């Protein structure tokens, strides 16, 4: 009986062929693609999200290194074969894709050079007059304001502090004019924090008002150095437009034009995206002994010591950021003064539009 049941269950030739066709059709069906891994922003679990994000960043860095190696090998092969080396790729940044500006200064701009010879800063920059800066405050100065002024006086040579008291700013400007000061600098504080800087060029202006932010005093800088009384070297970066050129010359007129390089001091005003970053450093030269293993067979791997001089920068502080708000003709006058340039929210139409 069991054998008969097996015989009954065995399919004939036609049925077996139909079964084979069905299996073949199943095999020919397109395989379902695996779903793409979820993005980190789609994962709710914080630990899992951080893990997935770290893995993506590792893969991205590895791919970037691999592509860099391939480009370097291709350039090396082209140089060995005497072929043209492919151009080095330049990354797209906000700076090199900025909106075109007609006021950008050019090296062959004769009108600009003629204007420099007739502007208000010419006497100081040509060393006809020695710069002399008066530093004062707003009427209610407290918090970190006095410490900031003390460090500013160490940065700017020939700077003197005058207590504001209850005097109007026009009286302070008149006082500075009578005593042959070339500039007046006013540090404004709000809620016990310095938040603005006013620079008035004497005797005819102009007056620049800057917003001050991200102030770090010397005592808060790790491994800071103490500056000497030598005249510093001044570095101005990226003041490319007519307005930026004028602001740069105003900042330049605060410092003497004959730096003492033996003091190894350098003061930097770096403009980037209309933010002016201030840094104060000193050079440090260190002499170290370096061990070198000789490759000669006769010496059998003997080590020699050579003296090597290394140079590094040590920050002296303070550290802060400036943002130009207004540039006014003449000395400080809020009622009847004329403005050369005023920053308004309507001007910020694009992230790639810069004024300095």
CSV table of C-alpha atoms in Angstrom, one decimal:
chain,number,residue,atom,x,y,z
A,1,UNK,CA,0.0,0.0,0.0
A,2,UNK,CA,2.8,2.4,0.8
A,3,UNK,CA,4.5,1.8,-2.6
A,4,UNK,CA,1.2,2.4,-4.4
A,5,UNK,CA,0.8,5.7,-2.5
A,6,UNK,CA,4.3,6.8,-3.5
A,7,UNK,CA,3.6,6.0,-7.1
A,8,UNK,CA,0.4,8.0,-7.0
A,9,UNK,CA,2.2,11.0,-5.5
A,10,UNK,CA,4.9,11.0,-8.2
A,11,UNK,CA,4.0,13.5,-10.9
A,12,UNK,CA,4.1,12.6,-14.6
A,13,UNK,CA,6.4,14.2,-17.1
A,14,UNK,CA,4.1,17.1,-18.1
A,15,UNK,CA,3.5,18.0,-14.4
A,16,UNK,CA,7.3,17.9,-13.7
A,17,UNK,CA,8.0,20.2,-16.6
A,18,UNK,CA,5.3,22.7,-15.4
A,19,UNK,CA,7.0,22.6,-11.9
A,20,UNK,CA,10.4,23.3,-13.5
A,21,UNK,CA,9.0,26.3,-15.5
A,22,UNK,CA,7.5,27.7,-12.3
A,23,UNK,CA,10.8,27.4,-10.5
A,24,UNK,CA,12.6,29.1,-13.4
A,25,UNK,CA,10.2,32.0,-13.4
A,26,UNK,CA,10.7,32.4,-9.7
A,27,UNK,CA,14.5,32.5,-10.2
A,28,UNK,CA,14.2,35.1,-13.0
A,29,UNK,CA,12.2,37.5,-10.9
A,30,UNK,CA,14.1,40.7,-10.1
A,31,UNK,CA,15.6,40.5,-6.6
A,32,UNK,CA,14.3,43.1,-4.2
A,33,UNK,CA,16.9,45.8,-3.5
A,34,UNK,CA,18.0,46.3,0.0
A,35,UNK,CA,16.6,49.4,1.6
A,36,UNK,CA,19.0,52.3,2.0
A,37,UNK,CA,20.4,52.7,5.6
A,38,UNK,CA,18.6,55.4,7.5
A,39,UNK,CA,20.1,58.8,7.9
A,40,UNK,CA,21.4,59.9,11.3
A,41,UNK,CA,18.6,62.5,11.5
A,42,UNK,CA,16.0,59.8,11.1
A,43,UNK,CA,17.2,57.8,14.1
A,44,UNK,CA,15.6,58.7,17.4
A,45,UNK,CA,18.0,56.8,19.7
A,46,UNK,CA,20.8,59.2,20.6
A,47,UNK,CA,23.6,56.5,21.1
A,48,UNK,CA,22.7,54.8,17.8
A,49,UNK,CA,22.5,58.1,16.0
A,50,UNK,CA,25.9,59.1,17.2
A,51,UNK,CA,27.3,55.7,16.2
A,52,UNK,CA,25.9,55.9,12.7
A,53,UNK,CA,27.1,59.5,12.2
A,54,UNK,CA,30.6,58.6,13.4
A,55,UNK,CA,30.7,55.7,10.9
A,56,UNK,CA,29.5,58.0,8.1
A,57,UNK,CA,32.2,60.6,8.9
A,58,UNK,CA,34.9,57.9,9.0
A,59,UNK,CA,33.9,56.6,5.6
A,60,UNK,CA,33.8,60.1,4.2
A,61,UNK,CA,37.3,60.9,5.5
A,62,UNK,CA,38.6,57.6,4.1
A,63,UNK,CA,37.2,58.3,0.7
A,64,UNK,CA,38.6,61.8,0.8
A,65,UNK,CA,42.1,60.4,1.6
A,66,UNK,CA,41.8,57.8,-1.1
A,67,UNK,CA,40.9,60.4,-3.8
A,68,UNK,CA,43.8,62.6,-2.6
A,69,UNK,CA,46.2,59.7,-2.9
A,70,UNK,CA,44.9,58.9,-6.4
A,71,UNK,CA,45.3,62.5,-7.5
A,72,UNK,CA,48.8,62.7,-6.1
A,73,UNK,CA,49.8,59.4,-7.9
A,74,UNK,CA,48.3,60.7,-11.2
A,75,UNK,CA,50.3,64.0,-10.9
A,76,UNK,CA,53.5,62.1,-10.1
A,77,UNK,CA,53.0,59.8,-13.1
A,78,UNK,CA,52.3,62.7,-15.4
A,79,UNK,CA,55.5,64.5,-14.1
A,80,UNK,CA,57.6,61.4,-14.7
A,81,UNK,CA,56.2,61.0,-18.3
A,82,UNK,CA,56.7,64.6,-19.0
A,83,UNK,CA,53.0,65.2,-19.5
A,84,UNK,CA,51.0,68.2,-18.3
A,85,UNK,CA,50.3,68.0,-14.6
A,86,UNK,CA,46.5,68.3,-13.8
A,87,UNK,CA,45.6,71.5,-12.1
A,88,UNK,CA,45.2,71.5,-8.3
A,89,UNK,CA,41.6,71.6,-7.2
A,90,UNK,CA,40.6,74.7,-5.3
A,91,UNK,CA,37.7,74.3,-2.8
A,92,UNK,CA,34.7,76.5,-3.2
A,93,UNK,CA,34.4,78.8,-0.2
A,94,UNK,CA,32.2,81.8,0.6
A,95,UNK,CA,35.3,84.1,0.2
A,96,UNK,CA,36.3,83.0,-3.3
A,97,UNK,CA,32.7,83.0,-4.5
A,98,UNK,CA,31.8,86.4,-3.1
A,99,UNK,CA,29.7,88.8,-5.1
A,100,UNK,CA,31.6,91.0,-7.5
A,101,UNK,CA,32.3,94.4,-6.1
A,102,UNK,CA,33.3,97.5,-8.1
A,103,UNK,CA,35.0,99.1,-5.1
A,104,UNK,CA,37.7,96.4,-4.7
A,105,UNK,CA,41.2,98.1,-4.8
A,106,UNK,CA,43.6,97.3,-7.6
A,107,UNK,CA,47.4,97.6,-7.5
A,108,UNK,CA,47.4,100.0,-10.5
A,109,UNK,CA,44.7,102.3,-9.1
A,110,UNK,CA,46.3,105.8,-9.4
A,111,UNK,CA,43.2,107.5,-8.0
A,112,UNK,CA,43.5,105.4,-4.8
A,113,UNK,CA,47.2,106.4,-4.3
A,114,UNK,CA,46.4,110.0,-4.9
A,115,UNK,CA,43.7,109.8,-2.3
A,116,UNK,CA,46.1,108.3,0.2
A,117,UNK,CA,48.5,111.2,-0.1
A,118,UNK,CA,45.6,113.7,0.8
A,119,UNK,CA,43.7,111.8,3.4
A,120,UNK,CA,43.6,112.4,7.2
A,121,UNK,CA,46.1,109.6,8.1
A,122,UNK,CA,48.9,110.7,5.8
A,123,UNK,CA,50.9,112.7,8.4
A,124,UNK,CA,51.0,109.8,10.8
A,125,UNK,CA,51.7,107.1,8.2
A,126,UNK,CA,54.6,109.0,6.6
A,127,UNK,CA,56.0,109.5,10.1
A,128,UNK,CA,55.7,113.3,10.1
A,129,UNK,CA,53.7,113.1,13.3
A,130,UNK,CA,54.1,110.5,16.1
A,131,UNK,CA,50.9,108.7,17.0
A,132,UNK,CA,49.5,109.5,20.4
A,133,UNK,CA,46.3,107.8,21.6
A,134,UNK,CA,44.0,108.9,24.4
A,135,UNK,CA,41.9,106.0,25.8
A,136,UNK,CA,38.8,106.7,27.8
A,137,UNK,CA,35.5,104.9,28.7
A,138,UNK,CA,31.8,105.5,28.9
A,139,UNK,CA,30.5,107.2,32.0
A,140,UNK,CA,29.7,104.0,33.9
A,141,UNK,CA,32.7,101.8,33.5
A,142,UNK,CA,32.9,98.5,35.5
A,143,UNK,CA,33.3,94.8,35.2
A,144,UNK,CA,36.0,93.8,32.7
A,145,UNK,CA,36.3,97.3,31.3
A,146,UNK,CA,39.3,98.5,33.4
A,147,UNK,CA,41.2,95.2,32.8
A,148,UNK,CA,40.6,95.5,29.0
A,149,UNK,CA,41.8,99.1,29.0
A,150,UNK,CA,45.0,98.2,30.9
A,151,UNK,CA,45.8,95.5,28.3
A,152,UNK,CA,45.0,97.9,25.4
A,153,UNK,CA,47.5,100.4,26.8
A,154,UNK,CA,50.2,97.7,26.7
A,155,UNK,CA,49.3,96.8,23.1
A,156,UNK,CA,49.3,100.4,21.7
A,157,UNK,CA,52.5,102.4,22.3
A,158,UNK,CA,52.1,106.1,23.4
A,159,UNK,CA,48.6,105.4,24.8
A,160,UNK,CA,47.3,107.4,27.8
A,161,UNK,CA,44.2,106.8,29.9
A,162,UNK,CA,42.0,109.7,30.9
A,163,UNK,CA,39.1,109.2,33.3
A,164,UNK,CA,35.8,110.1,31.7
A,165,UNK,CA,34.0,111.3,34.8
A,166,UNK,CA,30.9,113.3,33.8
A,167,UNK,CA,32.4,115.0,30.8
A,168,UNK,CA,30.7,114.9,27.4
A,169,UNK,CA,32.6,113.2,24.6
A,170,UNK,CA,32.9,116.4,22.7
A,171,UNK,CA,34.7,117.9,25.7
A,172,UNK,CA,37.1,114.9,25.7
A,173,UNK,CA,37.8,115.4,22.0
A,174,UNK,CA,38.5,119.1,22.6
A,175,UNK,CA,40.8,118.2,25.4
A,176,UNK,CA,42.7,115.7,23.2
A,177,UNK,CA,43.0,118.2,20.4
A,178,UNK,CA,44.5,120.8,22.7
A,179,UNK,CA,47.2,118.3,23.9
A,180,UNK,CA,48.1,117.1,20.3
A,181,UNK,CA,46.7,113.6,20.5
A,182,UNK,CA,46.2,111.9,17.1
A,183,UNK,CA,43.4,109.6,18.1
A,184,UNK,CA,40.8,109.0,20.8
A,185,UNK,CA,39.6,105.5,21.7
A,186,UNK,CA,36.4,105.1,23.7
A,187,UNK,CA,35.6,101.7,25.3
A,188,UNK,CA,31.8,101.3,25.9
A,189,UNK,CA,30.5,98.7,28.4
A,190,UNK,CA,27.0,97.3,28.8
A,191,UNK,CA,26.0,95.1,31.7
A,192,UNK,CA,29.6,95.2,33.0
A,193,UNK,CA,30.9,93.8,29.6
A,194,UNK,CA,32.8,95.8,26.9
A,195,UNK,CA,30.6,95.7,23.9
A,196,UNK,CA,31.6,98.6,21.6
A,197,UNK,CA,34.7,100.5,20.5
A,198,UNK,CA,34.7,104.1,19.2
A,199,UNK,CA,37.9,105.4,17.3
A,200,UNK,CA,38.0,109.1,16.6
A,201,UNK,CA,40.9,110.4,14.4
A,202,UNK,CA,42.1,113.9,15.3
A,203,UNK,CA,41.9,116.7,14.4
A,204,UNK,CA,39.5,116.2,11.4
A,205,UNK,CA,38.1,112.7,11.8
A,206,UNK,CA,36.8,110.3,10.6
A,207,UNK,CA,35.0,108.5,13.4
A,208,UNK,CA,34.5,104.7,13.3
A,209,UNK,CA,32.1,102.8,15.6
A,210,UNK,CA,32.7,99.1,16.0
A,211,UNK,CA,30.7,96.4,17.8
A,212,UNK,CA,33.1,94.4,20.1
A,213,UNK,CA,32.5,90.8,20.9
A,214,UNK,CA,34.2,87.5,22.1
A,215,UNK,CA,36.6,89.3,24.4
A,216,UNK,CA,39.2,87.1,26.1
A,217,UNK,CA,41.6,88.7,28.5
A,218,UNK,CA,45.2,87.7,28.9
A,219,UNK,CA,44.7,85.9,32.2
A,220,UNK,CA,42.1,83.6,30.5
A,221,UNK,CA,44.4,82.6,27.7
A,222,UNK,CA,46.3,79.3,28.3
A,223,UNK,CA,50.1,79.5,28.2
A,224,UNK,CA,50.0,83.3,27.6
A,225,UNK,CA,53.1,85.5,27.4
A,226,UNK,CA,53.7,89.0,28.8
A,227,UNK,CA,54.4,91.7,26.2
A,228,UNK,CA,57.4,93.9,26.3
A,229,UNK,CA,57.5,97.7,25.7
A,230,UNK,CA,59.0,97.4,22.2
A,231,UNK,CA,57.1,98.9,19.3
A,232,UNK,CA,55.1,96.0,17.6
A,233,UNK,CA,55.0,94.9,14.0
A,234,UNK,CA,51.5,95.5,12.5
A,235,UNK,CA,49.8,93.0,10.2
A,236,UNK,CA,46.6,93.9,8.3
A,237,UNK,CA,44.9,91.2,6.2
A,238,UNK,CA,42.1,91.3,3.6
A,239,UNK,CA,41.1,94.9,3.7
A,240,UNK,CA,40.4,94.9,-0.1
A,241,UNK,CA,37.6,97.4,-0.8
A,242,UNK,CA,37.8,101.2,-0.7
A,243,UNK,CA,35.9,101.2,2.6
A,244,UNK,CA,38.2,98.4,4.0
A,245,UNK,CA,41.3,100.3,2.8
A,246,UNK,CA,40.1,103.4,4.7
A,247,UNK,CA,39.3,101.4,7.9
A,248,UNK,CA,42.7,99.7,7.6
A,249,UNK,CA,44.6,103.0,7.3
A,250,UNK,CA,42.7,104.3,10.4
A,251,UNK,CA,43.8,101.3,12.4
A,252,UNK,CA,47.3,101.6,11.1
A,253,UNK,CA,47.4,105.2,12.3
A,254,UNK,CA,47.1,104.1,15.9
A,255,UNK,CA,50.6,102.4,15.8
A,256,UNK,CA,54.1,103.8,15.1
A,257,UNK,CA,55.4,103.0,11.7
A,258,UNK,CA,58.9,102.1,12.8
A,259,UNK,CA,58.5,98.7,14.6
A,260,UNK,CA,61.3,97.4,16.8
A,261,UNK,CA,61.8,93.8,15.4
A,262,UNK,CA,64.1,92.9,18.3
A,263,UNK,CA,61.0,92.9,20.6
A,264,UNK,CA,59.5,90.1,18.5
A,265,UNK,CA,56.0,91.5,19.0
A,266,UNK,CA,53.3,91.3,16.3
A,267,UNK,CA,49.8,92.7,16.3
A,268,UNK,CA,47.3,91.3,13.8
A,269,UNK,CA,44.0,92.7,12.5
A,270,UNK,CA,42.6,89.9,10.2
A,271,UNK,CA,39.4,90.7,8.2
A,272,UNK,CA,37.3,87.8,7.3
A,273,UNK,CA,33.6,88.2,6.1
A,274,UNK,CA,33.6,91.7,7.5
A,275,UNK,CA,34.6,90.6,11.0
A,276,UNK,CA,38.0,91.9,12.1
A,277,UNK,CA,39.8,89.5,14.4
A,278,UNK,CA,42.4,91.0,16.7
A,279,UNK,CA,45.4,88.9,18.0
A,280,UNK,CA,48.6,89.8,19.8
A,281,UNK,CA,51.6,87.5,19.7
A,282,UNK,CA,55.3,87.3,20.3
A,283,UNK,CA,57.9,85.2,18.5
A,284,UNK,CA,59.8,82.6,20.5
A,285,UNK,CA,63.0,81.0,19.1
A,286,UNK,CA,63.9,77.7,20.8
A,287,UNK,CA,67.1,75.8,20.3
A,288,UNK,CA,66.7,72.0,20.5
A,289,UNK,CA,69.1,69.1,20.0
A,290,UNK,CA,68.0,66.6,17.3
A,291,UNK,CA,69.4,63.1,17.1
A,292,UNK,CA,70.4,61.9,13.6
A,293,UNK,CA,71.3,58.3,12.8
A,294,UNK,CA,74.1,58.1,10.2
A,295,UNK,CA,73.4,55.8,7.2
A,296,UNK,CA,77.1,55.0,6.4
A,297,UNK,CA,78.1,51.4,6.7
A,298,UNK,CA,81.4,52.4,8.3
A,299,UNK,CA,79.8,54.2,11.2
A,300,UNK,CA,77.4,51.3,11.8
A,301,UNK,CA,74.4,53.3,12.9
A,302,UNK,CA,76.0,55.9,15.1
A,303,UNK,CA,73.8,58.8,16.3
A,304,UNK,CA,74.9,62.4,16.1
A,305,UNK,CA,73.3,65.4,17.7
A,306,UNK,CA,72.6,68.6,15.8
A,307,UNK,CA,71.3,71.8,17.2
A,308,UNK,CA,68.1,73.0,15.5
A,309,UNK,CA,66.3,76.4,16.0
A,310,UNK,CA,62.5,76.3,16.0
A,311,UNK,CA,60.2,79.3,15.9
A,312,UNK,CA,56.7,79.4,17.4
A,313,UNK,CA,54.1,82.0,18.4
A,314,UNK,CA,53.0,82.7,22.0
A,315,UNK,CA,49.8,84.7,22.4
A,316,UNK,CA,50.0,87.7,24.7
A,317,UNK,CA,46.3,88.8,24.6
A,318,UNK,CA,43.8,90.3,24.7
A,319,UNK,CA,41.7,88.6,22.0
A,320,UNK,CA,38.5,90.1,20.5
A,321,UNK,CA,36.4,90.6,17.4
A,322,UNK,CA,35.3,93.9,15.8
A,323,UNK,CA,32.4,94.5,13.4
A,324,UNK,CA,32.1,97.9,11.7
A,325,UNK,CA,28.7,99.6,12.4
A,326,UNK,CA,29.3,103.2,11.2
A,327,UNK,CA,31.9,105.4,9.6
A,328,UNK,CA,31.3,109.2,10.1
A,329,UNK,CA,32.8,112.2,8.6
A,330,UNK,CA,34.7,114.5,11.0
A,331,UNK,CA,34.8,113.9,14.8
A,332,UNK,CA,32.0,112.5,16.9
A,333,UNK,CA,28.7,114.3,16.3
A,334,UNK,CA,25.4,112.4,16.7
A,335,UNK,CA,23.1,115.2,15.8
A,336,UNK,CA,24.5,116.9,12.7
A,337,UNK,CA,27.3,114.5,11.6
A,338,UNK,CA,27.4,113.1,8.1
A,339,UNK,CA,28.0,109.4,7.6
A,340,UNK,CA,30.3,107.8,5.0
A,341,UNK,CA,28.9,104.4,5.6
A,342,UNK,CA,26.2,102.9,7.9
A,343,UNK,CA,25.5,99.2,8.3
A,344,UNK,CA,21.8,98.4,7.9
A,345,UNK,CA,20.0,95.1,7.9
A,346,UNK,CA,18.8,95.8,4.3
A,347,UNK,CA,22.4,95.5,3.1
A,348,UNK,CA,22.7,91.9,4.2
A,349,UNK,CA,21.0,90.5,1.2
A,350,UNK,CA,23.5,87.6,0.6
A,351,UNK,CA,26.0,85.6,2.6
A,352,UNK,CA,28.5,86.3,-0.2
A,353,UNK,CA,28.3,90.1,0.0
A,354,UNK,CA,31.1,91.8,1.9
A,355,UNK,CA,32.0,95.5,2.4
A,356,UNK,CA,35.5,95.5,3.8
